[in-house]
Amino acid sequence: MLRKPKIAVIGVGNCGCNIVTSLAETRLNVDKLMAINTDTLSLFSFPLHDRFLVGKTVTFGLGAGGDVVKGREAAIESLDELINDLVYFDVLIAICG
């Protein structure tokens, strides 16, 4: 018997988090909806249960400010922790903009 795949939808950055928040309001039938950001204030403005702050020591929770190098460093810093959180999903959909 086949099992239902576990699906996670991840919003990355403000744009991605806004889209995932809209999807949550439609009651999308997935196993996890998560917001990921480098900015603590922005991250906690999204009404999602699962939130992930990346780059705690790179941005100190103040955001990358559109700096792609800083954003990349923040992502690399948090990569192992993020992978551990998402390793049990069969399908991962990342939304960013």
mmCIF file with all atom_site columns, N, CA and C in Angstrom, residues 9-75:
data_model
loop_
_atom_site.group_PDB
_atom_site.id
_atom_site.type_symbol
_atom_site.label_atom_id
_atom_site.label_alt_id
_atom_site.label_comp_id
_atom_site.label_asym_id
_atom_site.label_entity_id
_atom_site.label_seq_id
_atom_site.pdbx_PDB_ins_code
_atom_site.Cartn_x
_atom_site.Cartn_y
_atom_site.Cartn_z
_atom_site.occupancy
_atom_site.B_iso_or_equiv
_atom_site.pdbx_formal_charge
_atom_site.auth_seq_id
_atom_site.auth_comp_id
_atom_site.auth_asym_id
_atom_site.auth_atom_id
_atom_site.pdbx_PDB_model_num
ATOM 1   N N  . VAL A 1 9  ? 5.924  23.234 2.464  1.00 0.00 ? 9  VAL A N  1
ATOM 2   C CA . VAL A 1 9  ? 5.995  24.432 1.631  1.00 0.00 ? 9  VAL A CA 1
ATOM 3   C C  . VAL A 1 9  ? 6.693  25.497 2.472  1.00 0.00 ? 9  VAL A C  1
ATOM 4   N N  . ILE A 1 10 ? 7.791  26.024 1.937  1.00 0.00 ? 10 ILE A N  1
ATOM 5   C CA . ILE A 1 10 ? 8.651  26.937 2.670  1.00 0.00 ? 10 ILE A CA 1
ATOM 6   C C  . ILE A 1 10 ? 8.651  28.294 1.977  1.00 0.00 ? 10 ILE A C  1
ATOM 7   N N  . GLY A 1 11 ? 8.374  29.345 2.728  1.00 0.00 ? 11 GLY A N  1
ATOM 8   C CA . GLY A 1 11 ? 8.480  30.703 2.214  1.00 0.00 ? 11 GLY A CA 1
ATOM 9   C C  . GLY A 1 11 ? 9.811  31.287 2.638  1.00 0.00 ? 11 GLY A C  1
ATOM 10  N N  . VAL A 1 12 ? 10.600 31.749 1.666  1.00 0.00 ? 12 VAL A N  1
ATOM 11  C CA . VAL A 1 12 ? 11.927 32.285 1.948  1.00 0.00 ? 12 VAL A CA 1
ATOM 12  C C  . VAL A 1 12 ? 11.925 33.787 1.688  1.00 0.00 ? 12 VAL A C  1
ATOM 13  N N  . GLY A 1 13 ? 12.294 34.556 2.718  1.00 0.00 ? 13 GLY A N  1
ATOM 14  C CA . GLY A 1 13 ? 12.287 36.012 2.588  1.00 0.00 ? 13 GLY A CA 1
ATOM 15  C C  . GLY A 1 13 ? 10.877 36.563 2.704  1.00 0.00 ? 13 GLY A C  1
ATOM 16  N N  . ASN A 1 14 ? 10.750 37.879 2.668  1.00 0.00 ? 14 ASN A N  1
ATOM 17  C CA . ASN A 1 14 ? 9.437  38.504 2.860  1.00 0.00 ? 14 ASN A CA 1
ATOM 18  C C  . ASN A 1 14 ? 8.432  38.092 1.793  1.00 0.00 ? 14 ASN A C  1
ATOM 19  N N  . CYS A 1 15 ? 8.849  38.090 0.542  1.00 0.00 ? 15 CYS A N  1
ATOM 20  C CA . CYS A 1 15 ? 7.936  37.744 -0.543 1.00 0.00 ? 15 CYS A CA 1
ATOM 21  C C  . CYS A 1 15 ? 7.445  36.298 -0.403 1.00 0.00 ? 15 CYS A C  1
ATOM 22  N N  . GLY A 1 16 ? 8.376  35.374 -0.210 1.00 0.00 ? 16 GLY A N  1
ATOM 23  C CA . GLY A 1 16 ? 8.003  33.972 -0.061 1.00 0.00 ? 16 GLY A CA 1
ATOM 24  C C  . GLY A 1 16 ? 7.126  33.743 1.153  1.00 0.00 ? 16 GLY A C  1
ATOM 25  N N  . CYS A 1 17 ? 7.421  34.421 2.253  1.00 0.00 ? 17 CYS A N  1
ATOM 26  C CA . CYS A 1 17 ? 6.621  34.280 3.469  1.00 0.00 ? 17 CYS A CA 1
ATOM 27  C C  . CYS A 1 17 ? 5.215  34.839 3.270  1.00 0.00 ? 17 CYS A C  1
ATOM 28  N N  . ASN A 1 18 ? 5.080  35.933 2.523  1.00 0.00 ? 18 ASN A N  1
ATOM 29  C CA . ASN A 1 18 ? 3.756  36.476 2.222  1.00 0.00 ? 18 ASN A CA 1
ATOM 30  C C  . ASN A 1 18 ? 2.921  35.485 1.424  1.00 0.00 ? 18 ASN A C  1
ATOM 31  N N  . ILE A 1 19 ? 3.537  34.831 0.447  1.00 0.00 ? 19 ILE A N  1
ATOM 32  C CA . ILE A 1 19 ? 2.816  33.854 -0.374 1.00 0.00 ? 19 ILE A CA 1
ATOM 33  C C  . ILE A 1 19 ? 2.407  32.653 0.471  1.00 0.00 ? 19 ILE A C  1
ATOM 34  N N  . VAL A 1 20 ? 3.310  32.152 1.307  1.00 0.00 ? 20 VAL A N  1
ATOM 35  C CA . VAL A 1 20 ? 2.989  30.994 2.152  1.00 0.00 ? 20 VAL A CA 1
ATOM 36  C C  . VAL A 1 20 ? 1.887  31.350 3.154  1.00 0.00 ? 20 VAL A C  1
ATOM 37  N N  . THR A 1 21 ? 1.895  32.571 3.665  1.00 0.00 ? 21 THR A N  1
ATOM 38  C CA . THR A 1 21 ? 0.821  33.019 4.556  1.00 0.00 ? 21 THR A CA 1
ATOM 39  C C  . THR A 1 21 ? -0.520 32.997 3.826  1.00 0.00 ? 21 THR A C  1
ATOM 40  N N  . SER A 1 22 ? -0.531 33.450 2.583  1.00 0.00 ? 22 SER A N  1
ATOM 41  C CA . SER A 1 22 ? -1.761 33.401 1.783  1.00 0.00 ? 22 SER A CA 1
ATOM 42  C C  . SER A 1 22 ? -2.210 31.968 1.547  1.00 0.00 ? 22 SER A C  1
ATOM 43  N N  . LEU A 1 23 ? -1.260 31.072 1.306  1.00 0.00 ? 23 LEU A N  1
ATOM 44  C CA . LEU A 1 23 ? -1.595 29.659 1.132  1.00 0.00 ? 23 LEU A CA 1
ATOM 45  C C  . LEU A 1 23 ? -2.184 29.079 2.419  1.00 0.00 ? 23 LEU A C  1
ATOM 46  N N  . ALA A 1 24 ? -1.659 29.483 3.562  1.00 0.00 ? 24 ALA A N  1
ATOM 47  C CA . ALA A 1 24 ? -2.176 28.998 4.850  1.00 0.00 ? 24 ALA A CA 1
ATOM 48  C C  . ALA A 1 24 ? -3.628 29.413 5.032  1.00 0.00 ? 24 ALA A C  1
ATOM 49  N N  . GLU A 1 25 ? -3.972 30.608 4.562  1.00 0.00 ? 25 GLU A N  1
ATOM 50  C CA . GLU A 1 25 ? -5.352 31.087 4.686  1.00 0.00 ? 25 GLU A CA 1
ATOM 51  C C  . GLU A 1 25 ? -6.316 30.286 3.828  1.00 0.00 ? 25 GLU A C  1
ATOM 52  N N  . THR A 1 26 ? -5.811 29.631 2.785  1.00 0.00 ? 26 THR A N  1
ATOM 53  C CA . THR A 1 26 ? -6.663 28.780 1.938  1.00 0.00 ? 26 THR A CA 1
ATOM 54  C C  . THR A 1 26 ? -6.797 27.373 2.512  1.00 0.00 ? 26 THR A C  1
ATOM 55  N N  . ARG A 1 27 ? -6.114 27.142 3.636  1.00 0.00 ? 27 ARG A N  1
ATOM 56  C CA . ARG A 1 27 ? -6.108 25.831 4.289  1.00 0.00 ? 27 ARG A CA 1
ATOM 57  C C  . ARG A 1 27 ? -5.560 24.736 3.366  1.00 0.00 ? 27 ARG A C  1
ATOM 58  N N  . LEU A 1 28 ? -4.458 25.069 2.695  1.00 0.00 ? 28 LEU A N  1
ATOM 59  C CA . LEU A 1 28 ? -3.767 24.134 1.818  1.00 0.00 ? 28 LEU A CA 1
ATOM 60  C C  . LEU A 1 28 ? -3.425 22.870 2.598  1.00 0.00 ? 28 LEU A C  1
ATOM 61  N N  . ASN A 1 29 ? -3.711 21.724 2.016  1.00 0.00 ? 29 ASN A N  1
ATOM 62  C CA . ASN A 1 29 ? -3.520 20.452 2.699  1.00 0.00 ? 29 ASN A CA 1
ATOM 63  C C  . ASN A 1 29 ? -2.089 19.932 2.502  1.00 0.00 ? 29 ASN A C  1
ATOM 64  N N  . VAL A 1 30 ? -1.156 20.486 3.282  1.00 0.00 ? 30 VAL A N  1
ATOM 65  C CA . VAL A 1 30 ? 0.231  20.017 3.292  1.00 0.00 ? 30 VAL A CA 1
ATOM 66  C C  . VAL A 1 30 ? 0.621  19.750 4.743  1.00 0.00 ? 30 VAL A C  1
ATOM 67  N N  . ASP A 1 31 ? 1.737  19.088 4.914  1.00 0.00 ? 31 ASP A N  1
ATOM 68  C CA . ASP A 1 31 ? 2.164  18.709 6.257  1.00 0.00 ? 31 ASP A CA 1
ATOM 69  C C  . ASP A 1 31 ? 2.854  19.835 7.023  1.00 0.00 ? 31 ASP A C  1
ATOM 70  N N  . LYS A 1 32 ? 3.460  20.775 6.286  1.00 0.00 ? 32 LYS A N  1
ATOM 71  C CA . LYS A 1 32 ? 4.158  21.869 6.968  1.00 0.00 ? 32 LYS A CA 1
ATOM 72  C C  . LYS A 1 32 ? 4.165  23.112 6.077  1.00 0.00 ? 32 LYS A C  1
ATOM 73  N N  . LEU A 1 33 ? 3.859  24.241 6.685  1.00 0.00 ? 33 LEU A N  1
ATOM 74  C CA . LEU A 1 33 ? 4.032  25.551 6.067  1.00 0.00 ? 33 LEU A CA 1
ATOM 75  C C  . LEU A 1 33 ? 5.014  26.300 6.951  1.00 0.00 ? 33 LEU A C  1
ATOM 76  N N  . MET A 1 34 ? 6.109  26.765 6.379  1.00 0.00 ? 34 MET A N  1
ATOM 77  C CA . MET A 1 34 ? 7.165  27.375 7.185  1.00 0.00 ? 34 MET A CA 1
ATOM 78  C C  . MET A 1 34 ? 7.628  28.695 6.582  1.00 0.00 ? 34 MET A C  1
ATOM 79  N N  . ALA A 1 35 ? 7.938  29.644 7.456  1.00 0.00 ? 35 ALA A N  1
ATOM 80  C CA . ALA A 1 35 ? 8.509  30.926 7.050  1.00 0.00 ? 35 ALA A CA 1
ATOM 81  C C  . ALA A 1 35 ? 9.985  30.936 7.425  1.00 0.00 ? 35 ALA A C  1
ATOM 82  N N  . ILE A 1 36 ? 10.836 31.370 6.480  1.00 0.00 ? 36 ILE A N  1
ATOM 83  C CA . ILE A 1 36 ? 12.271 31.464 6.715  1.00 0.00 ? 36 ILE A CA 1
ATOM 84  C C  . ILE A 1 36 ? 12.713 32.884 6.373  1.00 0.00 ? 36 ILE A C  1
ATOM 85  N N  . ASN A 1 37 ? 13.465 33.508 7.292  1.00 0.00 ? 37 ASN A N  1
ATOM 86  C CA . ASN A 1 37 ? 13.919 34.869 7.053  1.00 0.00 ? 37 ASN A CA 1
ATOM 87  C C  . ASN A 1 37 ? 15.156 35.148 7.901  1.00 0.00 ? 37 ASN A C  1
ATOM 88  N N  . THR A 1 38 ? 15.879 36.212 7.544  1.00 0.00 ? 38 THR A N  1
ATOM 89  C CA . THR A 1 38 ? 17.033 36.652 8.324  1.00 0.00 ? 38 THR A CA 1
ATOM 90  C C  . THR A 1 38 ? 16.661 37.771 9.298  1.00 0.00 ? 38 THR A C  1
ATOM 91  N N  . ASP A 1 39 ? 15.434 38.270 9.187  1.00 0.00 ? 39 ASP A N  1
ATOM 92  C CA . ASP A 1 39 ? 14.964 39.401 9.997  1.00 0.00 ? 39 ASP A CA 1
ATOM 93  C C  . ASP A 1 39 ? 13.940 38.918 11.020 1.00 0.00 ? 39 ASP A C  1
ATOM 94  N N  . THR A 1 40 ? 14.277 39.017 12.292 1.00 0.00 ? 40 THR A N  1
ATOM 95  C CA . THR A 1 40 ? 13.405 38.519 13.356 1.00 0.00 ? 40 THR A CA 1
ATOM 96  C C  . THR A 1 40 ? 12.047 39.210 13.373 1.00 0.00 ? 40 THR A C  1
ATOM 97  N N  . LEU A 1 41 ? 12.024 40.529 13.314 1.00 0.00 ? 41 LEU A N  1
ATOM 98  C CA . LEU A 1 41 ? 10.748 41.258 13.369 1.00 0.00 ? 41 LEU A CA 1
ATOM 99  C C  . LEU A 1 41 ? 9.849  40.874 12.206 1.00 0.00 ? 41 LEU A C  1
ATOM 100 N N  . SER A 1 42 ? 10.421 40.806 11.032 1.00 0.00 ? 42 SER A N  1
ATOM 101 C CA . SER A 1 42 ? 9.646  40.419 9.856  1.00 0.00 ? 42 SER A CA 1
ATOM 102 C C  . SER A 1 42 ? 9.148  38.982 9.989  1.00 0.00 ? 42 SER A C  1
ATOM 103 N N  . LEU A 1 43 ? 10.019 38.100 10.432 1.00 0.00 ? 43 LEU A N  1
ATOM 104 C CA . LEU A 1 43 ? 9.671  36.684 10.561 1.00 0.00 ? 43 LEU A CA 1
ATOM 105 C C  . LEU A 1 43 ? 8.474  36.479 11.482 1.00 0.00 ? 43 LEU A C  1
ATOM 106 N N  . PHE A 1 44 ? 8.460  37.177 12.610 1.00 0.00 ? 44 PHE A N  1
ATOM 107 C CA . PHE A 1 44 ? 7.379  36.980 13.570 1.00 0.00 ? 44 PHE A CA 1
ATOM 108 C C  . PHE A 1 44 ? 6.130  37.785 13.239 1.00 0.00 ? 44 PHE A C  1
ATOM 109 N N  . SER A 1 45 ? 6.170  38.537 12.139 1.00 0.00 ? 45 SER A N  1
ATOM 110 C CA . SER A 1 45 ? 4.958  39.225 11.684 1.00 0.00 ? 45 SER A CA 1
ATOM 111 C C  . SER A 1 45 ? 4.069  38.290 10.875 1.00 0.00 ? 45 SER A C  1
ATOM 112 N N  . PHE A 1 46 ? 4.602  37.140 10.467 1.00 0.00 ? 46 PHE A N  1
ATOM 113 C CA . PHE A 1 46 ? 3.815  36.181 9.689  1.00 0.00 ? 46 PHE A CA 1
ATOM 114 C C  . PHE A 1 46 ? 3.090  35.230 10.636 1.00 0.00 ? 46 PHE A C  1
ATOM 115 N N  . PRO A 1 47 ? 1.784  35.046 10.434 1.00 0.00 ? 47 PRO A N  1
ATOM 116 C CA . PRO A 1 47 ? 0.991  34.218 11.349 1.00 0.00 ? 47 PRO A CA 1
ATOM 117 C C  . PRO A 1 47 ? 1.111  32.723 11.070 1.00 0.00 ? 47 PRO A C  1
ATOM 118 N N  . LEU A 1 48 ? 2.338  32.247 10.981 1.00 0.00 ? 48 LEU A N  1
ATOM 119 C CA . LEU A 1 48 ? 2.584  30.825 10.745 1.00 0.00 ? 48 LEU A CA 1
ATOM 120 C C  . LEU A 1 48 ? 3.166  30.206 12.012 1.00 0.00 ? 48 LEU A C  1
ATOM 121 N N  . HIS A 1 49 ? 2.831  28.957 12.238 1.00 0.00 ? 49 HIS A N  1
ATOM 122 C CA . HIS A 1 49 ? 3.324  28.251 13.424 1.00 0.00 ? 49 HIS A CA 1
ATOM 123 C C  . HIS A 1 49 ? 4.825  27.957 13.306 1.00 0.00 ? 49 HIS A C  1
ATOM 124 N N  . ASP A 1 50 ? 5.266  27.517 12.120 1.00 0.00 ? 50 ASP A N  1
ATOM 125 C CA . ASP A 1 50 ? 6.668  27.148 11.920 1.00 0.00 ? 50 ASP A CA 1
ATOM 126 C C  . ASP A 1 50 ? 7.443  28.309 11.325 1.00 0.00 ? 50 ASP A C  1
ATOM 127 N N  . ARG A 1 51 ? 8.417  28.791 12.075 1.00 0.00 ? 51 ARG A N  1
ATOM 128 C CA . ARG A 1 51 ? 9.271  29.893 11.628 1.00 0.00 ? 51 ARG A CA 1
ATOM 129 C C  . ARG A 1 51 ? 10.721 29.497 11.860 1.00 0.00 ? 51 ARG A C  1
ATOM 130 N N  . PHE A 1 52 ? 11.593 29.977 10.963 1.00 0.00 ? 52 PHE A N  1
ATOM 131 C CA . PHE A 1 52 ? 13.008 29.619 11.072 1.00 0.00 ? 52 PHE A CA 1
ATOM 132 C C  . PHE A 1 52 ? 13.852 30.855 10.781 1.00 0.00 ? 52 PHE A C  1
ATOM 133 N N  . LEU A 1 53 ? 14.614 31.301 11.773 1.00 0.00 ? 53 LEU A N  1
ATOM 134 C CA . LEU A 1 53 ? 15.510 32.443 11.620 1.00 0.00 ? 53 LEU A CA 1
ATOM 135 C C  . LEU A 1 53 ? 16.868 31.932 11.156 1.00 0.00 ? 53 LEU A C  1
ATOM 136 N N  . VAL A 1 54 ? 17.296 32.379 9.978  1.00 0.00 ? 54 VAL A N  1
ATOM 137 C CA . VAL A 1 54 ? 18.603 31.959 9.463  1.00 0.00 ? 54 VAL A CA 1
ATOM 138 C C  . VAL A 1 54 ? 19.641 33.037 9.728  1.00 0.00 ? 54 VAL A C  1
ATOM 139 N N  . GLY A 1 55 ? 20.879 32.604 9.920  1.00 0.00 ? 55 GLY A N  1
ATOM 140 C CA . GLY A 1 55 ? 21.991 33.526 10.058 1.00 0.00 ? 55 GLY A CA 1
ATOM 141 C C  . GLY A 1 55 ? 22.017 34.318 11.342 1.00 0.00 ? 55 GLY A C  1
ATOM 142 N N  . LYS A 1 56 ? 21.759 33.663 12.444 1.00 0.00 ? 56 LYS A N  1
ATOM 143 C CA . LYS A 1 56 ? 21.681 34.373 13.734 1.00 0.00 ? 56 LYS A CA 1
ATOM 144 C C  . LYS A 1 56 ? 22.965 35.140 14.063 1.00 0.00 ? 56 LYS A C  1
ATOM 145 N N  . THR A 1 57 ? 24.119 34.576 13.751 1.00 0.00 ? 57 THR A N  1
ATOM 146 C CA . THR A 1 57 ? 25.361 35.281 14.065 1.00 0.00 ? 57 THR A CA 1
ATOM 147 C C  . THR A 1 57 ? 25.859 36.137 12.902 1.00 0.00 ? 57 THR A C  1
ATOM 148 N N  . VAL A 1 58 ? 25.265 35.956 11.731 1.00 0.00 ? 58 VAL A N  1
ATOM 149 C CA . VAL A 1 58 ? 25.654 36.777 10.574 1.00 0.00 ? 58 VAL A CA 1
ATOM 150 C C  . VAL A 1 58 ? 24.874 38.087 10.554 1.00 0.00 ? 58 VAL A C  1
ATOM 151 N N  . THR A 1 59 ? 23.553 37.989 10.772 1.00 0.00 ? 59 THR A N  1
ATOM 152 C CA . THR A 1 59 ? 22.706 39.195 10.685 1.00 0.00 ? 59 THR A CA 1
ATOM 153 C C  . THR A 1 59 ? 22.217 39.667 12.051 1.00 0.00 ? 59 THR A C  1
ATOM 154 N N  . PHE A 1 60 ? 22.430 38.860 13.082 1.00 0.00 ? 60 PHE A N  1
ATOM 155 C CA . PHE A 1 60 ? 21.959 39.162 14.439 1.00 0.00 ? 60 PHE A CA 1
ATOM 156 C C  . PHE A 1 60 ? 20.451 39.399 14.464 1.00 0.00 ? 60 PHE A C  1
ATOM 157 N N  . GLY A 1 61 ? 19.735 38.752 13.522 1.00 0.00 ? 61 GLY A N  1
ATOM 158 C CA . GLY A 1 61 ? 18.284 38.888 13.462 1.00 0.00 ? 61 GLY A CA 1
ATOM 159 C C  . GLY A 1 61 ? 17.804 40.192 12.865 1.00 0.00 ? 61 GLY A C  1
ATOM 160 N N  . LEU A 1 62 ? 18.724 40.971 12.285 1.00 0.00 ? 62 LEU A N  1
ATOM 161 C CA . LEU A 1 62 ? 18.376 42.284 11.740 1.00 0.00 ? 62 LEU A CA 1
ATOM 162 C C  . LEU A 1 62 ? 18.166 42.266 10.233 1.00 0.00 ? 62 LEU A C  1
ATOM 163 N N  . GLY A 1 63 ? 18.264 41.097 9.603  1.00 0.00 ? 63 GLY A N  1
ATOM 164 C CA . GLY A 1 63 ? 18.047 40.982 8.172  1.00 0.00 ? 63 GLY A CA 1
ATOM 165 C C  . GLY A 1 63 ? 19.320 41.175 7.371  1.00 0.00 ? 63 GLY A C  1
ATOM 166 N N  . ALA A 1 64 ? 19.264 40.732 6.133  1.00 0.00 ? 64 ALA A N  1
ATOM 167 C CA . ALA A 1 64 ? 20.417 40.851 5.234  1.00 0.00 ? 64 ALA A CA 1
ATOM 168 C C  . ALA A 1 64 ? 20.379 42.150 4.441  1.00 0.00 ? 64 ALA A C  1
ATOM 169 N N  . GLY A 1 65 ? 19.268 42.854 4.472  1.00 0.00 ? 65 GLY A N  1
ATOM 170 C CA . GLY A 1 65 ? 19.166 44.139 3.789  1.00 0.00 ? 65 GLY A CA 1
ATOM 171 C C  . GLY A 1 65 ? 19.357 44.054 2.291  1.00 0.00 ? 65 GLY A C  1
ATOM 172 N N  . GLY A 1 66 ? 18.986 42.938 1.691  1.00 0.00 ? 66 GLY A N  1
ATOM 173 C CA . GLY A 1 66 ? 19.141 42.779 0.254  1.00 0.00 ? 66 GLY A CA 1
ATOM 174 C C  . GLY A 1 66 ? 20.555 42.445 -0.188 1.00 0.00 ? 66 GLY A C  1
ATOM 175 N N  . ASP A 1 67 ? 21.464 42.286 0.751  1.00 0.00 ? 67 ASP A N  1
ATOM 176 C CA . ASP A 1 67 ? 22.854 41.944 0.447  1.00 0.00 ? 67 ASP A CA 1
ATOM 177 C C  . ASP A 1 67 ? 22.944 40.437 0.201  1.00 0.00 ? 67 ASP A C  1
ATOM 178 N N  . VAL A 1 68 ? 23.141 40.048 -1.062 1.00 0.00 ? 68 VAL A N  1
ATOM 179 C CA . VAL A 1 68 ? 23.127 38.628 -1.396 1.00 0.00 ? 68 VAL A CA 1
ATOM 180 C C  . VAL A 1 68 ? 24.294 37.867 -0.760 1.00 0.00 ? 68 VAL A C  1
ATOM 181 N N  . VAL A 1 69 ? 25.412 38.512 -0.565 1.00 0.00 ? 69 VAL A N  1
ATOM 182 C CA . VAL A 1 69 ? 26.551 37.847 0.080  1.00 0.00 ? 69 VAL A CA 1
ATOM 183 C C  . VAL A 1 69 ? 26.212 37.547 1.540  1.00 0.00 ? 69 VAL A C  1
ATOM 184 N N  . LYS A 1 70 ? 25.644 38.528 2.221  1.00 0.00 ? 70 LYS A N  1
ATOM 185 C CA . LYS A 1 70 ? 25.249 38.322 3.619  1.00 0.00 ? 70 LYS A CA 1
ATOM 186 C C  . LYS A 1 70 ? 24.141 37.268 3.713  1.00 0.00 ? 70 LYS A C  1
ATOM 187 N N  . GLY A 1 71 ? 23.203 37.303 2.792  1.00 0.00 ? 71 GLY A N  1
ATOM 188 C CA . GLY A 1 71 ? 22.129 36.302 2.766  1.00 0.00 ? 71 GLY A CA 1
ATOM 189 C C  . GLY A 1 71 ? 22.664 34.903 2.551  1.00 0.00 ? 71 GLY A C  1
ATOM 190 N N  . ARG A 1 72 ? 23.643 34.772 1.659  1.00 0.00 ? 72 ARG A N  1
ATOM 191 C CA . ARG A 1 72 ? 24.269 33.468 1.402  1.00 0.00 ? 72 ARG A CA 1
ATOM 192 C C  . ARG A 1 72 ? 24.993 32.975 2.654  1.00 0.00 ? 72 ARG A C  1
ATOM 193 N N  . GLU A 1 73 ? 25.745 33.859 3.302  1.00 0.00 ? 73 GLU A N  1
ATOM 194 C CA . GLU A 1 73 ? 26.450 33.484 4.538  1.00 0.00 ? 73 GLU A CA 1
ATOM 195 C C  . GLU A 1 73 ? 25.466 33.050 5.617  1.00 0.00 ? 73 GLU A C  1
ATOM 196 N N  . ALA A 1 74 ? 24.333 33.751 5.710  1.00 0.00 ? 74 ALA A N  1
ATOM 197 C CA . ALA A 1 74 ? 23.311 33.395 6.694  1.00 0.00 ? 74 ALA A CA 1
ATOM 198 C C  . ALA A 1 74 ? 22.739 32.017 6.397  1.00 0.00 ? 74 ALA A C  1
ATOM 199 N N  . ALA A 1 75 ? 22.476 31.738 5.128  1.00 0.00 ? 75 ALA A N  1
ATOM 200 C CA . ALA A 1 75 ? 21.932 30.436 4.741  1.00 0.00 ? 75 ALA A CA 1
ATOM 201 C C  . ALA A 1 75 ? 22.923 29.313 5.038  1.00 0.00 ? 75 ALA A C  1
#
